[in-house]
Amino acid sequence: MRRADIISGMVLIVFGLVMLFIVIPTQIDTAPDGFVSPSLVPNMMMILITFLAGLLIITTIRNKAKETQEDAAPPISKAELVAFLKLGSVFAIALMLYLWVAPLAAGIAIIVGSLVALGERRPFIIIVMPTLILFGIWLLFYKLLGTAIV
Amino acid sequence: MSLSMKRSLMGTMVALAVGWTGLMPAMAADYPTKPITMLIGYKAGGQTDLVGRATARVMSEQLGVPINVVNKPGAGGAVAAAGLQREDADGYTIMFHANSVINTAPFLMKRVTFKPEDFEYAGMITAYQAGLVTQKDAPFDNLEEFVTWAKANPGFSYGSLSPASRMTMDQISQKEGLDVNIVPLKGGGDMINAILGKQVVLALSGGIHNNYPDEMKMISALTTFRHPSAPDVNTIGENGYPIGMDTRTVLILPKGAPRDILDTLANALKAAETDEGFKKIVATANVPIMYFDVDASYKEMQDSYTSNGAIMKNAGIEPK
Amino acid sequence: MDYLITGFYHVLTPSTLLWVTVGVTLGYVLGALPGLGKATGVAVAIPMTFYLEPVTAIAMLIGIAKGSGAGSAVSAILLNTPGEPSSAPTALDGYPLARQGKAQKALKMGLFASVIGDFISTLVLIVLAAPLARYALLIGPIELCAILLFSLTFIGGLAGKSLIKGLIAAAFGVFFATVGLETETFIPRLTFDILELDSGISLVPMAIGMLAIAEMIVQAGNMKKLDAETANMYSKGRKKEDNIVTASDWRRSLPAIFRGTLIGSIVGILPGLGASVGSFLSYGATKKASKTPEKFGTGMIEGIAAAESADNAVVPSSFIPLFALGIPGSVIAAILIAAFVLHGLTPGPQMFQKQPQMVADIYAAMLCASVILLAVGYAGQRLFSQIIRVPIRLIIPGVMFLCCIGAYMDSSSVFSIYVMLFFTVIGFIARKLDFSFVTFLIGFVIGPNLELTFRQAIQILDQQAINLIYHPIAIIFIILTMVTVVWIARGSGSSKRAAKAAEVDK
């Protein structure tokens, strides 16, 4: 966690400065006289974040506690990163299907895609589970509650 | 419940029947043949949403097809209106909304560039009773008395809900030389809190003050007409400030919707005027019914767009 | 009182009871499904109520609200995917308990705390609605600003191991809340010319992404470990006391429940705070009162009791300003206004004068809903607790799908899905780097109101700080905030020591 803290502190400082000097001035107009500036709070928060990020780096470096085993392991394990990428691509595929094909296809893609991505290989489950969930949702919202979702 | 089920079942069957006759363009003569989607640009539960749902019910009975209400909130309705522009102009996607999204929003928001001629209109049904309101026991009853009081009490607080309501007070205070603290408020509930809790002396109400006849009074109507709920109170125009702006609920369709579809919808809308259930609902919410047919709606949109634009320009309000 | 007795006669008819039960069950199921919740449930049910009698319709809506409040604890405890921010503190101790094989104990405690909090708060509503609402009006922007400041500091001081990181997360929460049109000038802030962002980032898809989907990704990455744990949990053989709330659990939890109910009831009356603030404050107060605060987050039953009782106590008491003044105190109250008007009732002081019987009927229905909630929840938890046996591999797809539906329904547009995914990424990173997403959410929820009330306060005080002396309530909370800051500054040192001690224990 030690290294992660220092790196995230540095990233946050860069982020805060970019926001303060580039993004906020270009994205928030100035108000006419007599108004509180609309960028007051966003600026305050970014100054606070930049300051705290600096503090985080300093306290982490000064706090010379020896590296425990927990600290040595990277905060995001390889398996988690893989899961992140796998499920991320499932969402990407589903979104493309939503935009270019149909919402229903996107719904099926989310369920089937993540089942397959997580290692489910039994055809029975892959067919039955989306059918059951979609039917249940259709029954609940469209029939029982009389509301359309899409 | 069972009624709605029967209806949506019928709708599905009708939709299926239409589906297999092919994808030929919807014939206006037998419009409507399938369920209609009604967009509302506010979250479920607000006053406009409520009137919209009540309208949808009446129109659905008149037209014989279900009308599904879909809430698509964002930017005071501009998100829904922009979405509507991308829909087919076949009369199956309509929007029920305050006409302020077209006749006021473009003057306040730079990215909203709607003009009245970007849409078609199938009638208006209710009006909003905006006005300047204060506590029932306030020591003034009309705008002149208020100005006299305000001169004697500099540093009073005024509750403002938007740049437009701030503009109203700016116009008055500039002319009369008043010293006012403008307190920003967010939404009608916040306004009620501020008035009942005596945090502010005066505030702009979009009409909700009618629910508090024992607690609040209106000293000036901000519309061009006197309010049916308070016919004795002057309009702001009668007070000498030509800044009255009207807001009405209107049925909006995408550009290019055929005239006979608009008329069919407007006729169905007219039924709401006399529908007992609808009248009861709007009476409870204190919303006056003011029906306009297709031609009158177009004229009202054009006129209000022009006059609102002039008022905002005079007041020096720039779209943000 | 006579009205109330007549009210019970009116409500205790098969058809009304049926609809209340339908409402409670629907709410409970929607609440228990990750990604769907309170707001979805009530909004979806409004069209239904067109066809019901006024009292029945309103009772059903209230049933949905109550049911979903209690139901949201289920997904928080079993899957660590709180459907709404207000049940995030429930997950802090509920999920560890569930992983220890004590899912049913946790669920039952959650349910009991919910029902008790809800029932007492309903009684408060009935007895004190009118007079309390008048006092609540004394809480103007100045007082509210001080209270918000206090809540933010108090909650901020609790979360996470590192105070600095907690504060960074809270600052980010406030920052993201500023996106959208600024209230006073309508100047767009950080919207990158996206029209959908004008009304700001919506809480529902954001919370779903941060709380539920990000958690699902982490669980997907640790699937083998979790499944092994589950297998181990059931091979060990089960003790009966893992499934029930024992007498000693009750002893530990009752004070937390009453504290939570009190906090929840007060938070509900005040405008602009909301259920999440209630449950976090209550959780924090219980942690602070405990002799072993460092054990919170590892499966302390009173943590669940504190969070759930406050979460559910907020719902009825948020109706106090609605019934007495017509001011919606919560999302549900706002939606209920529509239901009232639909049936010819104008919420507000006139309701008591014009239709006292109607009000009494609604009160009676609310009390019945509490009792029905107990029955439905008790049956439901037995069923839902089986979920924990299902391998994670099969749970994640279902949860992800439901989350998409819940997010999508917030605005009926795919933009909500983008918001959800954006905050999924942020939530995932925050989780792994130990930035508290809890303080982030609280910052996000409180931020806009803090900014608004601060500006209002400046104007009302006529730009002179000295005018504060006319606002003693505000002064009290400002002092309390300072005390809290000192307490946090000192406490963070001692909790570090405690953490080290705990390390040695291992």
mmCIF file with all atom_site columns, N, CA, C and O in Angstrom, chain C residues 418-449:
data_model
loop_
_atom_site.group_PDB
_atom_site.id
_atom_site.type_symbol
_atom_site.label_atom_id
_atom_site.label_alt_id
_atom_site.label_comp_id
_atom_site.label_asym_id
_atom_site.label_entity_id
_atom_site.label_seq_id
_atom_site.pdbx_PDB_ins_code
_atom_site.Cartn_x
_atom_site.Cartn_y
_atom_site.Cartn_z
_atom_site.occupancy
_atom_site.B_iso_or_equiv
_atom_site.pdbx_formal_charge
_atom_site.auth_seq_id
_atom_site.auth_comp_id
_atom_site.auth_asym_id
_atom_site.auth_atom_id
_atom_site.pdbx_PDB_model_num
ATOM 1   N N  . TYR C 1 418 ? -23.851 4.982  -19.008 1.00 0.00 ? 418 TYR C N  1
ATOM 2   C CA . TYR C 1 418 ? -22.495 5.550  -19.072 1.00 0.00 ? 418 TYR C CA 1
ATOM 3   C C  . TYR C 1 418 ? -22.073 6.059  -17.692 1.00 0.00 ? 418 TYR C C  1
ATOM 4   O O  . TYR C 1 418 ? -20.943 5.846  -17.252 1.00 0.00 ? 418 TYR C O  1
ATOM 5   N N  . VAL C 1 419 ? -23.003 6.761  -17.037 1.00 0.00 ? 419 VAL C N  1
ATOM 6   C CA . VAL C 1 419 ? -22.692 7.264  -15.693 1.00 0.00 ? 419 VAL C CA 1
ATOM 7   C C  . VAL C 1 419 ? -22.348 6.099  -14.768 1.00 0.00 ? 419 VAL C C  1
ATOM 8   O O  . VAL C 1 419 ? -21.350 6.127  -14.043 1.00 0.00 ? 419 VAL C O  1
ATOM 9   N N  . MET C 1 420 ? -23.169 5.059  -14.835 1.00 0.00 ? 420 MET C N  1
ATOM 10  C CA . MET C 1 420 ? -22.942 3.888  -13.993 1.00 0.00 ? 420 MET C CA 1
ATOM 11  C C  . MET C 1 420 ? -21.557 3.300  -14.244 1.00 0.00 ? 420 MET C C  1
ATOM 12  O O  . MET C 1 420 ? -20.812 3.016  -13.304 1.00 0.00 ? 420 MET C O  1
ATOM 13  N N  . LEU C 1 421 ? -21.196 3.147  -15.529 1.00 0.00 ? 421 LEU C N  1
ATOM 14  C CA . LEU C 1 421 ? -19.914 2.524  -15.852 1.00 0.00 ? 421 LEU C CA 1
ATOM 15  C C  . LEU C 1 421 ? -18.746 3.414  -15.429 1.00 0.00 ? 421 LEU C C  1
ATOM 16  O O  . LEU C 1 421 ? -17.738 2.927  -14.922 1.00 0.00 ? 421 LEU C O  1
ATOM 17  N N  . PHE C 1 422 ? -18.900 4.717  -15.625 1.00 0.00 ? 422 PHE C N  1
ATOM 18  C CA . PHE C 1 422 ? -17.850 5.641  -15.217 1.00 0.00 ? 422 PHE C CA 1
ATOM 19  C C  . PHE C 1 422 ? -17.554 5.477  -13.730 1.00 0.00 ? 422 PHE C C  1
ATOM 20  O O  . PHE C 1 422 ? -16.400 5.363  -13.304 1.00 0.00 ? 422 PHE C O  1
ATOM 21  N N  . PHE C 1 423 ? -18.623 5.445  -12.935 1.00 0.00 ? 423 PHE C N  1
ATOM 22  C CA . PHE C 1 423 ? -18.400 5.345  -11.493 1.00 0.00 ? 423 PHE C CA 1
ATOM 23  C C  . PHE C 1 423 ? -18.069 3.932  -11.052 1.00 0.00 ? 423 PHE C C  1
ATOM 24  O O  . PHE C 1 423 ? -17.571 3.733  -9.951  1.00 0.00 ? 423 PHE C O  1
ATOM 25  N N  . THR C 1 424 ? -18.339 2.958  -11.915 1.00 0.00 ? 424 THR C N  1
ATOM 26  C CA . THR C 1 424 ? -17.858 1.613  -11.624 1.00 0.00 ? 424 THR C CA 1
ATOM 27  C C  . THR C 1 424 ? -16.327 1.627  -11.587 1.00 0.00 ? 424 THR C C  1
ATOM 28  O O  . THR C 1 424 ? -15.703 1.083  -10.677 1.00 0.00 ? 424 THR C O  1
ATOM 29  N N  . VAL C 1 425 ? -15.754 2.272  -12.602 1.00 0.00 ? 425 VAL C N  1
ATOM 30  C CA . VAL C 1 425 ? -14.288 2.331  -12.676 1.00 0.00 ? 425 VAL C CA 1
ATOM 31  C C  . VAL C 1 425 ? -13.735 3.065  -11.450 1.00 0.00 ? 425 VAL C C  1
ATOM 32  O O  . VAL C 1 425 ? -12.810 2.581  -10.783 1.00 0.00 ? 425 VAL C O  1
ATOM 33  N N  . ILE C 1 426 ? -14.332 4.222  -11.144 1.00 0.00 ? 426 ILE C N  1
ATOM 34  C CA . ILE C 1 426 ? -13.864 4.973  -9.982  1.00 0.00 ? 426 ILE C CA 1
ATOM 35  C C  . ILE C 1 426 ? -14.032 4.145  -8.699  1.00 0.00 ? 426 ILE C C  1
ATOM 36  O O  . ILE C 1 426 ? -13.138 4.086  -7.863  1.00 0.00 ? 426 ILE C O  1
ATOM 37  N N  . GLY C 1 427 ? -15.175 3.494  -8.588  1.00 0.00 ? 427 GLY C N  1
ATOM 38  C CA . GLY C 1 427 ? -15.435 2.687  -7.399  1.00 0.00 ? 427 GLY C CA 1
ATOM 39  C C  . GLY C 1 427 ? -14.442 1.547  -7.267  1.00 0.00 ? 427 GLY C C  1
ATOM 40  O O  . GLY C 1 427 ? -13.968 1.237  -6.169  1.00 0.00 ? 427 GLY C O  1
ATOM 41  N N  . PHE C 1 428 ? -14.111 0.925  -8.388  1.00 0.00 ? 428 PHE C N  1
ATOM 42  C CA . PHE C 1 428 ? -13.167 -0.196 -8.380  1.00 0.00 ? 428 PHE C CA 1
ATOM 43  C C  . PHE C 1 428 ? -11.792 0.269  -7.911  1.00 0.00 ? 428 PHE C C  1
ATOM 44  O O  . PHE C 1 428 ? -11.187 -0.329 -7.012  1.00 0.00 ? 428 PHE C O  1
ATOM 45  N N  . ILE C 1 429 ? -11.322 1.376  -8.483  1.00 0.00 ? 429 ILE C N  1
ATOM 46  C CA . ILE C 1 429 ? -10.006 1.886  -8.106  1.00 0.00 ? 429 ILE C CA 1
ATOM 47  C C  . ILE C 1 429 ? -10.009 2.315  -6.632  1.00 0.00 ? 429 ILE C C  1
ATOM 48  O O  . ILE C 1 429 ? -9.090  1.992  -5.869  1.00 0.00 ? 429 ILE C O  1
ATOM 49  N N  . ALA C 1 430 ? -11.085 3.026  -6.234  1.00 0.00 ? 430 ALA C N  1
ATOM 50  C CA . ALA C 1 430 ? -11.157 3.507  -4.856  1.00 0.00 ? 430 ALA C CA 1
ATOM 51  C C  . ALA C 1 430 ? -11.127 2.342  -3.873  1.00 0.00 ? 430 ALA C C  1
ATOM 52  O O  . ALA C 1 430 ? -10.442 2.373  -2.853  1.00 0.00 ? 430 ALA C O  1
ATOM 53  N N  . ARG C 1 431 ? -11.878 1.286  -4.195  1.00 0.00 ? 431 ARG C N  1
ATOM 54  C CA . ARG C 1 431 ? -11.911 0.109  -3.345  1.00 0.00 ? 431 ARG C CA 1
ATOM 55  C C  . ARG C 1 431 ? -10.512 -0.491 -3.175  1.00 0.00 ? 431 ARG C C  1
ATOM 56  O O  . ARG C 1 431 ? -10.095 -0.815 -2.071  1.00 0.00 ? 431 ARG C O  1
ATOM 57  N N  . LYS C 1 432 ? -9.800  -0.620 -4.285  1.00 0.00 ? 432 LYS C N  1
ATOM 58  C CA . LYS C 1 432 ? -8.514  -1.295 -4.229  1.00 0.00 ? 432 LYS C CA 1
ATOM 59  C C  . LYS C 1 432 ? -7.446  -0.420 -3.572  1.00 0.00 ? 432 LYS C C  1
ATOM 60  O O  . LYS C 1 432 ? -6.542  -0.919 -2.928  1.00 0.00 ? 432 LYS C O  1
ATOM 61  N N  . LEU C 1 433 ? -7.556  0.893  -3.726  1.00 0.00 ? 433 LEU C N  1
ATOM 62  C CA . LEU C 1 433 ? -6.546  1.766  -3.128  1.00 0.00 ? 433 LEU C CA 1
ATOM 63  C C  . LEU C 1 433 ? -6.981  2.256  -1.753  1.00 0.00 ? 433 LEU C C  1
ATOM 64  O O  . LEU C 1 433 ? -6.335  3.120  -1.162  1.00 0.00 ? 433 LEU C O  1
ATOM 65  N N  . ASP C 1 434 ? -8.094  1.731  -1.267  1.00 0.00 ? 434 ASP C N  1
ATOM 66  C CA . ASP C 1 434 ? -8.553  2.034  0.089   1.00 0.00 ? 434 ASP C CA 1
ATOM 67  C C  . ASP C 1 434 ? -8.934  3.509  0.277   1.00 0.00 ? 434 ASP C C  1
ATOM 68  O O  . ASP C 1 434 ? -8.694  4.105  1.309   1.00 0.00 ? 434 ASP C O  1
ATOM 69  N N  . PHE C 1 435 ? -9.527  4.104  -0.785  1.00 0.00 ? 435 PHE C N  1
ATOM 70  C CA . PHE C 1 435 ? -10.165 5.400  -0.605  1.00 0.00 ? 435 PHE C CA 1
ATOM 71  C C  . PHE C 1 435 ? -11.632 5.104  -0.296  1.00 0.00 ? 435 PHE C C  1
ATOM 72  O O  . PHE C 1 435 ? -12.270 4.363  -1.023  1.00 0.00 ? 435 PHE C O  1
ATOM 73  N N  . SER C 1 436 ? -12.149 5.683  0.766   1.00 0.00 ? 436 SER C N  1
ATOM 74  C CA . SER C 1 436 ? -13.482 5.305  1.196   1.00 0.00 ? 436 SER C CA 1
ATOM 75  C C  . SER C 1 436 ? -14.553 5.821  0.241   1.00 0.00 ? 436 SER C C  1
ATOM 76  O O  . SER C 1 436 ? -14.742 7.021  0.090   1.00 0.00 ? 436 SER C O  1
ATOM 77  N N  . PHE C 1 437 ? -15.269 4.875  -0.421  1.00 0.00 ? 437 PHE C N  1
ATOM 78  C CA . PHE C 1 437 ? -16.360 5.320  -1.283  1.00 0.00 ? 437 PHE C CA 1
ATOM 79  C C  . PHE C 1 437 ? -17.548 5.780  -0.452  1.00 0.00 ? 437 PHE C C  1
ATOM 80  O O  . PHE C 1 437 ? -18.439 6.446  -0.934  1.00 0.00 ? 437 PHE C O  1
ATOM 81  N N  . VAL C 1 438 ? -17.541 5.408  0.823   1.00 0.00 ? 438 VAL C N  1
ATOM 82  C CA . VAL C 1 438 ? -18.608 5.851  1.716   1.00 0.00 ? 438 VAL C CA 1
ATOM 83  C C  . VAL C 1 438 ? -18.538 7.365  1.932   1.00 0.00 ? 438 VAL C C  1
ATOM 84  O O  . VAL C 1 438 ? -19.524 8.077  1.769   1.00 0.00 ? 438 VAL C O  1
ATOM 85  N N  . THR C 1 439 ? -17.356 7.873  2.257   1.00 0.00 ? 439 THR C N  1
ATOM 86  C CA . THR C 1 439 ? -17.258 9.326  2.431   1.00 0.00 ? 439 THR C CA 1
ATOM 87  C C  . THR C 1 439 ? -17.464 10.045 1.097   1.00 0.00 ? 439 THR C C  1
ATOM 88  O O  . THR C 1 439 ? -17.995 11.141 1.058   1.00 0.00 ? 439 THR C O  1
ATOM 89  N N  . PHE C 1 440 ? -17.080 9.378  0.011   1.00 0.00 ? 440 PHE C N  1
ATOM 90  C CA . PHE C 1 440 ? -17.338 9.965  -1.302  1.00 0.00 ? 440 PHE C CA 1
ATOM 91  C C  . PHE C 1 440 ? -18.838 10.214 -1.479  1.00 0.00 ? 440 PHE C C  1
ATOM 92  O O  . PHE C 1 440 ? -19.268 11.303 -1.833  1.00 0.00 ? 440 PHE C O  1
ATOM 93  N N  . LEU C 1 441 ? -19.628 9.166  -1.208  1.00 0.00 ? 441 LEU C N  1
ATOM 94  C CA . LEU C 1 441 ? -21.071 9.283  -1.413  1.00 0.00 ? 441 LEU C CA 1
ATOM 95  C C  . LEU C 1 441 ? -21.686 10.328 -0.495  1.00 0.00 ? 441 LEU C C  1
ATOM 96  O O  . LEU C 1 441 ? -22.555 11.094 -0.903  1.00 0.00 ? 441 LEU C O  1
ATOM 97  N N  . ILE C 1 442 ? -21.228 10.358 0.754   1.00 0.00 ? 442 ILE C N  1
ATOM 98  C CA . ILE C 1 442 ? -21.784 11.338 1.675   1.00 0.00 ? 442 ILE C CA 1
ATOM 99  C C  . ILE C 1 442 ? -21.436 12.751 1.203   1.00 0.00 ? 442 ILE C C  1
ATOM 100 O O  . ILE C 1 442 ? -22.272 13.648 1.220   1.00 0.00 ? 442 ILE C O  1
ATOM 101 N N  . GLY C 1 443 ? -20.214 12.929 0.736   1.00 0.00 ? 443 GLY C N  1
ATOM 102 C CA . GLY C 1 443 ? -19.837 14.229 0.190   1.00 0.00 ? 443 GLY C CA 1
ATOM 103 C C  . GLY C 1 443 ? -20.728 14.596 -0.984  1.00 0.00 ? 443 GLY C C  1
ATOM 104 O O  . GLY C 1 443 ? -21.185 15.723 -1.106  1.00 0.00 ? 443 GLY C O  1
ATOM 105 N N  . PHE C 1 444 ? -21.010 13.588 -1.812  1.00 0.00 ? 444 PHE C N  1
ATOM 106 C CA . PHE C 1 444 ? -21.837 13.829 -2.985  1.00 0.00 ? 444 PHE C CA 1
ATOM 107 C C  . PHE C 1 444 ? -23.267 14.205 -2.588  1.00 0.00 ? 444 PHE C C  1
ATOM 108 O O  . PHE C 1 444 ? -23.882 15.088 -3.167  1.00 0.00 ? 444 PHE C O  1
ATOM 109 N N  . VAL C 1 445 ? -23.798 13.501 -1.588  1.00 0.00 ? 445 VAL C N  1
ATOM 110 C CA . VAL C 1 445 ? -25.189 13.746 -1.184  1.00 0.00 ? 445 VAL C CA 1
ATOM 111 C C  . VAL C 1 445 ? -25.317 15.084 -0.467  1.00 0.00 ? 445 VAL C C  1
ATOM 112 O O  . VAL C 1 445 ? -26.248 15.850 -0.701  1.00 0.00 ? 445 VAL C O  1
ATOM 113 N N  . ILE C 1 446 ? -24.378 15.362 0.412   1.00 0.00 ? 446 ILE C N  1
ATOM 114 C CA . ILE C 1 446 ? -24.482 16.577 1.228   1.00 0.00 ? 446 ILE C CA 1
ATOM 115 C C  . ILE C 1 446 ? -23.975 17.811 0.487   1.00 0.00 ? 446 ILE C C  1
ATOM 116 O O  . ILE C 1 446 ? -24.487 18.906 0.681   1.00 0.00 ? 446 ILE C O  1
ATOM 117 N N  . GLY C 1 447 ? -22.972 17.614 -0.375  1.00 0.00 ? 447 GLY C N  1
ATOM 118 C CA . GLY C 1 447 ? -22.300 18.727 -1.029  1.00 0.00 ? 447 GLY C CA 1
ATOM 119 C C  . GLY C 1 447 ? -23.195 19.825 -1.584  1.00 0.00 ? 447 GLY C C  1
ATOM 120 O O  . GLY C 1 447 ? -23.053 20.989 -1.200  1.00 0.00 ? 447 GLY C O  1
ATOM 121 N N  . PRO C 1 448 ? -24.142 19.472 -2.483  1.00 0.00 ? 448 PRO C N  1
ATOM 122 C CA . PRO C 1 448 ? -24.951 20.533 -3.093  1.00 0.00 ? 448 PRO C CA 1
ATOM 123 C C  . PRO C 1 448 ? -25.741 21.334 -2.059  1.00 0.00 ? 448 PRO C C  1
ATOM 124 O O  . PRO C 1 448 ? -25.834 22.561 -2.154  1.00 0.00 ? 448 PRO C O  1
ATOM 125 N N  . ASN C 1 449 ? -26.300 20.623 -1.072  1.00 0.00 ? 449 ASN C N  1
ATOM 126 C CA . ASN C 1 449 ? -27.072 21.338 -0.061  1.00 0.00 ? 449 ASN C CA 1
ATOM 127 C C  . ASN C 1 449 ? -26.184 22.228 0.787   1.00 0.00 ? 449 ASN C C  1
ATOM 128 O O  . ASN C 1 449 ? -26.586 23.311 1.205   1.00 0.00 ? 449 ASN C O  1
#
